[in-house]
XYZ file of C-alpha atoms in Angstrom:
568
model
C 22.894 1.383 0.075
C 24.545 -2.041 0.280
C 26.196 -1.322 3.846
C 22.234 -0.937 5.039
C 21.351 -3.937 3.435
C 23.213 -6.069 4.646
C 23.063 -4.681 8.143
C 19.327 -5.593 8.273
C 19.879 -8.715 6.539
C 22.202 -9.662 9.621
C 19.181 -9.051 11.796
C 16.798 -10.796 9.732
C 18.879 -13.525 9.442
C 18.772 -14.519 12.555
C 14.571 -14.216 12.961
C 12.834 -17.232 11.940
C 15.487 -19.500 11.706
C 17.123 -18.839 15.074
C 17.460 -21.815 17.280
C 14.359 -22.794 19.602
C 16.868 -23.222 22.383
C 18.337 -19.675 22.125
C 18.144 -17.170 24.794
C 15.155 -14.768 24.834
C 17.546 -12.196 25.885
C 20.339 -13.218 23.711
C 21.687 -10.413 21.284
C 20.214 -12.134 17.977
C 16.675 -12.764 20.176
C 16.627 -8.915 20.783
C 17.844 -7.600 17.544
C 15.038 -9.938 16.327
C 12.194 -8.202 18.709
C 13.981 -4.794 18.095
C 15.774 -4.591 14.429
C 16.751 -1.304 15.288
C 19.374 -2.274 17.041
C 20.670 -4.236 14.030
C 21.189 -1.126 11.578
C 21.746 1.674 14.565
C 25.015 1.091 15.524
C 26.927 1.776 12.169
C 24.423 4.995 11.038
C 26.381 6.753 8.962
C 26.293 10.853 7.919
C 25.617 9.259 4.574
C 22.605 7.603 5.712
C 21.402 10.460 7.408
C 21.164 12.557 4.262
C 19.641 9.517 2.314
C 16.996 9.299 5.344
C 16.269 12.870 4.841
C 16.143 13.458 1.725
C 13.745 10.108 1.378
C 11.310 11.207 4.191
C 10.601 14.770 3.041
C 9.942 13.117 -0.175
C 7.311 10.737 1.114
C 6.111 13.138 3.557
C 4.825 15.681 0.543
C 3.445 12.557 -0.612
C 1.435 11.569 2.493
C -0.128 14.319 3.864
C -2.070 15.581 0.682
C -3.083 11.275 0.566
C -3.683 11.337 4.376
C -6.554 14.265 3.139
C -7.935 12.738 0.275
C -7.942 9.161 2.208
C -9.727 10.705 4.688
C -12.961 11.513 2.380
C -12.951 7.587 1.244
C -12.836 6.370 4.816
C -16.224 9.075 5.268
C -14.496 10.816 8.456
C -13.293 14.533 8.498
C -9.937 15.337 6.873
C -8.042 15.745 9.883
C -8.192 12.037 10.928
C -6.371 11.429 8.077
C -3.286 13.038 9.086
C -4.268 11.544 12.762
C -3.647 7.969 10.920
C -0.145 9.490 9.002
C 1.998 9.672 11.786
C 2.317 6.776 14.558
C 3.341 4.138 11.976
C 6.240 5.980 11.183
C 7.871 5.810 14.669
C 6.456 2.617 15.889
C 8.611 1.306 12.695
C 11.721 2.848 13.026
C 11.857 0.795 16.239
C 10.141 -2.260 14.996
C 9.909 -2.750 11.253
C 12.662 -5.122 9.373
C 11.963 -3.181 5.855
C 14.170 0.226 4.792
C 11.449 0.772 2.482
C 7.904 0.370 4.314
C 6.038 3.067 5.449
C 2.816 2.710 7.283
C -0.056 5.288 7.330
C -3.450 5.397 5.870
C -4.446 3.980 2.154
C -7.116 4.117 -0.243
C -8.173 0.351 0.404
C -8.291 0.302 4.193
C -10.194 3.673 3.984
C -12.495 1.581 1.863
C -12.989 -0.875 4.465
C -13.314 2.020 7.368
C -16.034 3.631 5.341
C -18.132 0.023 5.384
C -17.906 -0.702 8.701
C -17.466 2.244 10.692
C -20.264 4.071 9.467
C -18.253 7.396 8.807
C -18.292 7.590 12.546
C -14.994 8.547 14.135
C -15.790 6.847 17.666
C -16.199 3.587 15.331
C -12.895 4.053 13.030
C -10.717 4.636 16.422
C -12.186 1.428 17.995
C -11.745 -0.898 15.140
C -7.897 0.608 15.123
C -7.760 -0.732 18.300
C -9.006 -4.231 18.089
C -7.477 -4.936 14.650
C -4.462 -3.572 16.273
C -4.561 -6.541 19.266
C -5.959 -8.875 16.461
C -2.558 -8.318 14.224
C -0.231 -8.258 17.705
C -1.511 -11.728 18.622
C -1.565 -13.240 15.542
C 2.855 -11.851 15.145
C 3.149 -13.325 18.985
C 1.805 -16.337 18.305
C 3.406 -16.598 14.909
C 0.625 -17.052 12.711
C 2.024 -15.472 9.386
C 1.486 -18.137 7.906
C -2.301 -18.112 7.984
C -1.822 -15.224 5.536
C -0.652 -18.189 2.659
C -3.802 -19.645 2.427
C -5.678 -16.116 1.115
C -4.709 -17.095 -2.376
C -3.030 -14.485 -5.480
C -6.109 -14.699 -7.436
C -8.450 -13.721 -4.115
C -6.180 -10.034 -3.527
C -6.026 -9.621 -6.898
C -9.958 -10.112 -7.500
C -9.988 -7.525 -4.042
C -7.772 -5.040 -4.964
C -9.421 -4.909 -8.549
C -13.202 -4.172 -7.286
C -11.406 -1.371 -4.627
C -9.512 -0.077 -7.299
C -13.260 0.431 -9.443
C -15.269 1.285 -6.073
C -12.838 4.081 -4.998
C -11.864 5.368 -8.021
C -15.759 5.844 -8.610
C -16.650 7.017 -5.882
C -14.521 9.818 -6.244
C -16.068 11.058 -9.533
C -18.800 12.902 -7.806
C -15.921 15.014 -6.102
C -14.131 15.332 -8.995
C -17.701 16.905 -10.948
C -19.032 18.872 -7.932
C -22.044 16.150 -7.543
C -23.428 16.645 -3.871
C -25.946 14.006 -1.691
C -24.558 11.038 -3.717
C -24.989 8.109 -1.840
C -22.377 5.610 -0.912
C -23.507 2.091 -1.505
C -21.791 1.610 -4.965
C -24.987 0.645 -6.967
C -26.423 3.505 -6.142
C -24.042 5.516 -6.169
C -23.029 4.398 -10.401
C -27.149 5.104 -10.644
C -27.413 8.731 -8.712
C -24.071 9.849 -10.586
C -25.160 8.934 -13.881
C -28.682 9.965 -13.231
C -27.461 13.795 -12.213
C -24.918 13.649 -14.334
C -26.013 17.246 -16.031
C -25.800 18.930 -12.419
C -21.856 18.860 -12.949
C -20.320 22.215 -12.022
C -17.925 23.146 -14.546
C -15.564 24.851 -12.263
C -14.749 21.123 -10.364
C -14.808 19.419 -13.575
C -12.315 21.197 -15.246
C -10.187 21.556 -12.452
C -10.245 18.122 -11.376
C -9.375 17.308 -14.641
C -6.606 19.711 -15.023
C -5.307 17.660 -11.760
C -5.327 14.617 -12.643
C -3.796 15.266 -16.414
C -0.937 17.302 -14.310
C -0.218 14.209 -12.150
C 0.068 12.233 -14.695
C 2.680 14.071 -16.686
C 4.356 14.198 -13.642
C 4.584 10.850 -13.542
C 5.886 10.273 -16.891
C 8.417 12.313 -16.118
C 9.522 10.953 -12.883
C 9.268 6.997 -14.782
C 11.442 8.492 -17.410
C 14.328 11.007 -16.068
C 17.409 9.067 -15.865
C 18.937 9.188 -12.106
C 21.435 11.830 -10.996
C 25.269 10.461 -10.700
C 28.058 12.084 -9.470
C 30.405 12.540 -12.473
C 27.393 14.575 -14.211
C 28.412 18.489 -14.367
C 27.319 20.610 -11.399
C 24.220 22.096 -13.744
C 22.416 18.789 -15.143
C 22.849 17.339 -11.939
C 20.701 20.469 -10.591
C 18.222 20.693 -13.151
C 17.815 16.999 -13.356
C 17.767 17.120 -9.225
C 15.031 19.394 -9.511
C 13.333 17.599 -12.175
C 13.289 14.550 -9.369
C 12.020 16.356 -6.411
C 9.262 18.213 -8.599
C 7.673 14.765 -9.845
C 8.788 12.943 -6.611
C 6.378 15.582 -4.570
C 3.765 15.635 -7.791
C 0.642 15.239 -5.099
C 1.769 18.340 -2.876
C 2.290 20.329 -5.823
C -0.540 19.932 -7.926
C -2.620 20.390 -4.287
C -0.918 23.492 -3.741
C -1.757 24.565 -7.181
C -5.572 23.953 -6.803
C -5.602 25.818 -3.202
C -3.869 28.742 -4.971
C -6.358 28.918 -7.728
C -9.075 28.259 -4.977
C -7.901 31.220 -3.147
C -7.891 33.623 -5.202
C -11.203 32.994 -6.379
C -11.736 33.493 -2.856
C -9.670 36.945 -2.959
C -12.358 37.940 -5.570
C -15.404 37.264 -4.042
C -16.902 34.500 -6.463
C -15.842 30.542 -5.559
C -16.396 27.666 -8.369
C -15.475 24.915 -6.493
C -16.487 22.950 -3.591
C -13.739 23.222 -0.713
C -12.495 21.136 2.058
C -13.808 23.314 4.222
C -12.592 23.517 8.019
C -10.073 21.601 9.124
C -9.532 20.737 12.819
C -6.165 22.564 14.422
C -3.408 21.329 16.366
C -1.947 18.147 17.447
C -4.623 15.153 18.372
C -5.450 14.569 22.237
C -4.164 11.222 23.218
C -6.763 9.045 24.924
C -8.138 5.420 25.322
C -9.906 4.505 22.458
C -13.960 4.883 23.152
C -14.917 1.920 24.417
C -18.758 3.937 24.207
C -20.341 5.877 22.293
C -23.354 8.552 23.293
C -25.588 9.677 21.099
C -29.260 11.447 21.096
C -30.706 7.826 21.536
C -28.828 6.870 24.339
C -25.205 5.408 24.881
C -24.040 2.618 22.638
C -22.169 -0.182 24.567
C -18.641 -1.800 23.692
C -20.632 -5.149 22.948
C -23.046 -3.191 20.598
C -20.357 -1.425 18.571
C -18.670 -4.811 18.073
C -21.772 -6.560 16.981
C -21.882 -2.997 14.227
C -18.922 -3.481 12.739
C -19.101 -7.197 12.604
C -17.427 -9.285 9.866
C -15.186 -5.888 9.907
C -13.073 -7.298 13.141
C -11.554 -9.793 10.502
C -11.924 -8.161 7.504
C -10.012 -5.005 8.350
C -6.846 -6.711 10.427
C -6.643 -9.906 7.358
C -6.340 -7.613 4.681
C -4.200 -5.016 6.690
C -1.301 -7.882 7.210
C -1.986 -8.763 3.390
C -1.529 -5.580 2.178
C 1.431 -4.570 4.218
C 3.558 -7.976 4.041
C 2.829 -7.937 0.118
C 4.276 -4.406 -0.086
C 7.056 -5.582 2.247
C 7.898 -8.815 0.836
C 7.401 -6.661 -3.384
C 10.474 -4.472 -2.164
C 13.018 -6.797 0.047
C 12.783 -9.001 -3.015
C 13.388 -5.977 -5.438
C 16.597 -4.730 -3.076
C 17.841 -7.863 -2.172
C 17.381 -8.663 1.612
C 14.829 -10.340 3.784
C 11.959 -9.365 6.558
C 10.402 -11.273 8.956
C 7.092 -11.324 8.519
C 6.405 -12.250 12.094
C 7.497 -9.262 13.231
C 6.131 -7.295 10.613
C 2.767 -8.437 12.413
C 3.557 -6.926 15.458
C 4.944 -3.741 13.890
C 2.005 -2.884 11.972
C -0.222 -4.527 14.985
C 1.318 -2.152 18.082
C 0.905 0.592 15.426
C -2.922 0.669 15.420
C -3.152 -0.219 18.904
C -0.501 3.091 19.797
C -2.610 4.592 16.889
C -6.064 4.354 18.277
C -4.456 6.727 21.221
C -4.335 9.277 18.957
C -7.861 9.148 17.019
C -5.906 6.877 13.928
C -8.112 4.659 11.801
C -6.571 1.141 10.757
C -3.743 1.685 8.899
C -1.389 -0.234 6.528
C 1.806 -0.168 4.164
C 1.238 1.829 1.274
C 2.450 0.608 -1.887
C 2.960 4.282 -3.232
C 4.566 5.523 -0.831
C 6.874 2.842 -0.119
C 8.031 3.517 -3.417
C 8.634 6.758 -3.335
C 10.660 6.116 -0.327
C 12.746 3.389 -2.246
C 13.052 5.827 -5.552
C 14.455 8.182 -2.727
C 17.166 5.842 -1.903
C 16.221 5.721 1.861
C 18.897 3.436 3.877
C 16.942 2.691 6.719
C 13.614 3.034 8.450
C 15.124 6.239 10.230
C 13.249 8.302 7.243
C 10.222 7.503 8.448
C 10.654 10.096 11.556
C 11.096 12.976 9.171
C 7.875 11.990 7.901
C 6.381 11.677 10.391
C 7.844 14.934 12.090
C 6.404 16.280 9.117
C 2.885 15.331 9.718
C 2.811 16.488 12.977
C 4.033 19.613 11.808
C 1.449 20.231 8.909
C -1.326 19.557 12.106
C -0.023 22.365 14.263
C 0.314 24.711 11.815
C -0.773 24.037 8.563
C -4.460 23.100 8.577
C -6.094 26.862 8.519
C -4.735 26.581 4.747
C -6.218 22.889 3.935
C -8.975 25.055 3.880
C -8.755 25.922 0.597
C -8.097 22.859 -0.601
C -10.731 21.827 -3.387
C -12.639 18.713 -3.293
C -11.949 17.952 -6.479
C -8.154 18.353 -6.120
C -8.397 15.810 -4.034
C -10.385 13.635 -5.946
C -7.932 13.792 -8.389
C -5.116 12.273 -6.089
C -7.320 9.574 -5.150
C -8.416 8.459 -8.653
C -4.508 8.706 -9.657
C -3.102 6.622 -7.014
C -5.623 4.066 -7.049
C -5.567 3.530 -10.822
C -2.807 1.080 -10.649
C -4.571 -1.211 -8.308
C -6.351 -2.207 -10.953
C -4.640 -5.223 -12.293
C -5.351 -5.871 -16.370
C -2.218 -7.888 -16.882
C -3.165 -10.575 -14.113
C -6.424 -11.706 -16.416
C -4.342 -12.338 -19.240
C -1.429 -14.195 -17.494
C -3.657 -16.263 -15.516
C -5.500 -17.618 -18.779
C -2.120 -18.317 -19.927
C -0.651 -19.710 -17.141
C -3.767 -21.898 -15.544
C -7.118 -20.636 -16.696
C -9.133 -22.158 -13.976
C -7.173 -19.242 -11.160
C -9.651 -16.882 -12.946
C -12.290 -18.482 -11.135
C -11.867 -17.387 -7.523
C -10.324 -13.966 -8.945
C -13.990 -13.134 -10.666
C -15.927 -14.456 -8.080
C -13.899 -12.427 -5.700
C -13.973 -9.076 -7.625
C -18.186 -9.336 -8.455
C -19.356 -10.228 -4.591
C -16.825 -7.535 -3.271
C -19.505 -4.567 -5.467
C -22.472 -6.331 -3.136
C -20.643 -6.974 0.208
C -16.171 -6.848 1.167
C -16.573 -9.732 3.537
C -18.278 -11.488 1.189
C -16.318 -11.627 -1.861
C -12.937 -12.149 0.153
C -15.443 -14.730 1.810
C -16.384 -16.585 -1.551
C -12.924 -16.273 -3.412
C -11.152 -17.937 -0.720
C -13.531 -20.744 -0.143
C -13.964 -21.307 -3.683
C -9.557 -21.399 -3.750
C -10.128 -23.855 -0.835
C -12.167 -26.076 -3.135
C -9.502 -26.058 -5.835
C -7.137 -26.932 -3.081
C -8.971 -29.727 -1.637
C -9.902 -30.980 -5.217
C -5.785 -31.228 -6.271
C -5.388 -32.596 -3.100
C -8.093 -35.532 -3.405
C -7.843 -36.096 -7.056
C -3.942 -35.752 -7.951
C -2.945 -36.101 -11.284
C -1.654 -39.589 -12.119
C 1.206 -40.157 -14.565
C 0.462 -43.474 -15.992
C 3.841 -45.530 -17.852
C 2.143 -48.373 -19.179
C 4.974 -51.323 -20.724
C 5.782 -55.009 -19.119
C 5.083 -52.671 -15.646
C 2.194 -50.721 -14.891
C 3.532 -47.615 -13.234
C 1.204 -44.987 -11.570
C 2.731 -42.036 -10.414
C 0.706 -39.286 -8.793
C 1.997 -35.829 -9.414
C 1.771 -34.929 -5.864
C 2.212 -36.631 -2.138
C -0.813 -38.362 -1.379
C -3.215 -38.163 1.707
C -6.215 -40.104 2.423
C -8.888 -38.006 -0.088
C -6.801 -39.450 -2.627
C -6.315 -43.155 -1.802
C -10.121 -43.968 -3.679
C -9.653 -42.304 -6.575
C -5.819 -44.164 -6.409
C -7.609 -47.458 -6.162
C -10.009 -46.778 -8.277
C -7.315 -45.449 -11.131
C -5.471 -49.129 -10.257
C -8.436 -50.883 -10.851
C -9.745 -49.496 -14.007
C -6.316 -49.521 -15.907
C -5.913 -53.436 -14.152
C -8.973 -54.121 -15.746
C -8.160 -52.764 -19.001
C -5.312 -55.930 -19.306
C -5.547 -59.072 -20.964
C -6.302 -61.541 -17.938
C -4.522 -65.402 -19.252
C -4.063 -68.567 -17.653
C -6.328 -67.859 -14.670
C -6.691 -71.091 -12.524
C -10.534 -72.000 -12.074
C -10.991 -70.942 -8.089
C -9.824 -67.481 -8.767
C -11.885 -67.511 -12.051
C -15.050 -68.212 -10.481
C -14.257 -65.322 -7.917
C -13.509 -62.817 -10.541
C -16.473 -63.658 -12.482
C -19.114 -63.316 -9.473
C -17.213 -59.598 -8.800
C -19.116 -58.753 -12.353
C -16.446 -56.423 -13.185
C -16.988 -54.075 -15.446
C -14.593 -54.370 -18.753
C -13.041 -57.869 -17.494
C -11.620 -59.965 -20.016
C -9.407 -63.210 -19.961
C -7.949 -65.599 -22.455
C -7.185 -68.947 -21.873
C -3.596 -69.222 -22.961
C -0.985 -66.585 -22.363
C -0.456 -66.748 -26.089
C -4.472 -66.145 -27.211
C -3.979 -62.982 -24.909
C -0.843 -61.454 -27.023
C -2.533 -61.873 -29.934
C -5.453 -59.921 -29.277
C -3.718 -56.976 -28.045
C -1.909 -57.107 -31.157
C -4.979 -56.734 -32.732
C -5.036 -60.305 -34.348
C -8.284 -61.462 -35.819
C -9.771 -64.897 -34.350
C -8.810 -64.042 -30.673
C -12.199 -63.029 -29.260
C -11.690 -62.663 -24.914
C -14.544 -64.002 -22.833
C -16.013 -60.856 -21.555
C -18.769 -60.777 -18.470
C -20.619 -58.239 -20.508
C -21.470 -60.715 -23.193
C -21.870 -64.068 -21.528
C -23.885 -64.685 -18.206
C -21.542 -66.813 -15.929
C -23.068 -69.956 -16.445
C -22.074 -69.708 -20.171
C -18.987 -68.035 -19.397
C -18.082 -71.409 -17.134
C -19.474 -73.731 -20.395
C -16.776 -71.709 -22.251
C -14.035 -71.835 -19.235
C -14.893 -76.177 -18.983
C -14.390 -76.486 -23.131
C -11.139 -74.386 -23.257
């Protein structure tokens, strides 16, 4: 709605650029901290039914996702829906995007999966820290920081995801048990017991996933609902909407239907969720500890197991939610602050970790659902998360029957787009040597995450430091030589400068050059040095006139070359 947009433009506005001498107290300093307080004031009855109508939508959406995320990640379903909920109230206080919503997605289940080790006590904790990681970084301001992870890099990272969860899932999807999860061997055990498939899962999934995709078409290609329409097409098409809108919920209500009655009669085909745990989530300190049979594992060990994950997990966290952010201000026409995004989505997993969340992030498919909803402010978020909550207290004796391969399907469906094709083709248009830190990016990530992200930004470093140190040098060559480097220049570029002065100096017609300075020039032994004696010998031969030979250093030793000078 444009009356929304603007009213959390106003607070935007006055983020970044406010004045370093303005109060921290000051009305713009705590609309900044608090954008609430920006859009709150003129809520509107309107807005309320927009909100509404936006976060049932998107909750339909998230809590079959926050189940099916829950397998990638490697933790029991119900922490999924433990990860659904706190992001949606922590930013309808804090967030400076209508359209953001924050919960769990398929990439940072990824990244839970490799460094948790599909412990819970593990997944909590690293919510935690990447939540005070993120919260320092948006109090200290260091958005920026997120510029230098280059396109190519997230593009090359979101790619490999896209193939390693979307793979990983086909084992659910044909009713393959004891797969391993490292991906190598997880292509070779899949493809190796590929004739164990069980045909119920199989077909089902498949069933699923062709279902969610006609959905789709049809929500990409029903025209919108306007008021003048008559009172019928406006219902049918309204209907149409909220059927394709909630296409994840339905077709998962579909497959526990079919599951159950199987059930009913005795005989099951597919592999179920199974047990799901009940009720709302206990809120507690994160475990700081963790016993097992062996003993107790200490804070200090646990952070030395998840390792390169305590930057991994937080970076690509703020990447992934700032990207979504910034994708949908600039597709609705107003601004965040990307600051205070950071602290948003930072107090999130911190508040989340309370109540047994792993790291979460903005979802990109969600976030459009909520925009296709026409949501006015981040007020829908509460009804999804309301929702959530609800589905935990009273829902989760029926995710039972959820099958595996139901699930599977979701996955597979919403991570499918992640998968970038177009960026290979308009990079070798646009500047073919971008595909570099993209491949290298998207091949390491199959071996190790940390590496990949690791080697794609240090070989985009290299790039940068090589433009940086060798500029490109527009060269107008007439009575003036005129060198102008494309970009400013900083000390890595002042040799290759010189050396770009020297070489095209040196490529002149030297005339008329009195004997001291001769003598000096000809000790230098400069490579390509020429001279004439007259000013007039020297025109000639760059007109290309025969009988206008130049003494050149290469030819003659000095001695000669003084002979020559002494005759002239």
């Amino acid at each position: 709605m444009p009356s929304s947009v603007t009213a959390l433009g106003q607070a935007r506005s006055s983020g970044p650029g406010m004045a370093p001498s303005a109060c921290c107290c000051s009305p713009a300093a705590l609309q900044r901290r608090l954008p609430i307080l920006a859009w709150l004031p003129s809520y509107s009855l309107q807005w309320l039914k927009m909100d509404f109508v936006a976060g049932l939508s998107v909750g339909l959406t998230a809590i079959p996702q926050a189940l099916a995320y829950a397998e990638v990640a490697g933790l029991p379903p119900q922490y999924g829906l433990y990860s659904a909920f706190m992001g949606c109230f922590v930013y309808f206080f804090l967030g400076t995007s209508r359209d953001v919503t924050l919960g769990p997605t398929a990439i940072m289940s990824l990244l839970v999966s490799f460094y948790t080790f599909h412990e819970p006590a593990y997944a909590v904790l690293l919510a935690f820290l990447s939540g005070c990681i993120q919260l320092a970084m948006g109090v200290l301001r260091l958005g920026f920081l997120l510029d230098f992870i280059s396109y190519p890099v997230i593009k090359g990272f979101t790619s490999a995801a896209a193939v390693t969860i979307g793979f990983g899932q086909i084992k659910n999807l044909l009713g393959l048990q004891n797969i391993p999860r490292p991906f190598f061997l997880q292509v070779y055990h899949t493809f190796l017991r590929i004739a164990e498939t069980r045909v119920g899962d199989a077909v089902l999934g498949l069933v699923c996933m062709l279902l969610l995709l006609v959905l789709k078409l049809m929500r990409d290609h029903v025209p919108p609902v306007h008021p003048e329409m008559p009172p019928g097409v406006r219902l049918s098409r309204g209907l149409v909407w909220a059927a394709t809108t909630a296409r994840n919920a339905l077709v998962v209500s579909f497959a526990a239907l079919v599951a159950y009655s199987f059930e009913v009669t005795g005989y099951q085909p597919f592999i179920l969720t199974g047990e799901t745990a009940e009720g709302l989530p206990p809120v507690r300190i994160p475990p700081f500890s963790v016993t097992t049979a062996n003993g107790t594992i200490s804070f200090t060990e646990m952070v030395q197991d998840m390792g390169a994950g305590l930057a991994v997990v937080p970076l690509m966290g703020l990447l992934e939610s700032i990207a979504v952010a910034k994708a949908f201000a600039s597709q609705n026409n107003y601004r965040i602050d990307a600051n205070q995004e950071l602290l948003a989505i930072g107090l999130t997993n911190m508040l989340g970790s309370l109540v047994s969340s792993y790291p979460v992030t903005g979802s990109f498919g969600r976030t459009a659902v909520n925009a296709q909803s026409g949501v006015c402010t981040p007020a829908g978020g509460l009804v999804t998360g309301v929702l959530v909550l609800l589905s935990l207290d009273y829902l989760t004796s029926l995710f039972y029957y959820i099958p595996k391969s139901a699930l599977a399907a979701v996955i597979i469906m919403a991570v499918a787009p992640l998968f970038d094709t177009k960026i290979f083709r308009t990079l070798w248009r646009v500047k073919r040597l971008d595909l570099l830190p993209l491949c290298v990016t998207f091949l390491l990530c199959f071996w190790e995450v940390q590496y990949g992200i690791l080697a794609g930004a240090l070989v985009s470093l290299l790039m940068l430091l090589h433009s940086a140190a060798r500029p490109e040098t527009k060269v107008s060559e007439g009575p003036v030589l005129v060198l102008q480097p494309a970009s400013g220049l900083s000390f890595p570029a002042m040799e290759a400068l010189r050396e770009e002065i020297l070489s095209r100096a040196l490529e002149g017609a030297w005339a008329g050059v009195k004997v001291p300075v001769l003598r000096v020039l000809l000790s230098a032994d400069l490579k390509g040095f020429q001279y004439f004696s007259t000013l007039e010998e020297a025109e000639k031969h760059l007109r290309q006139e025969p009988g206008t030979q130049p003494y050149n250093i290469r030819e003659d030793s000095i001695l000669d070359q003084k002979v020559a000078l002494l005759k002239a």
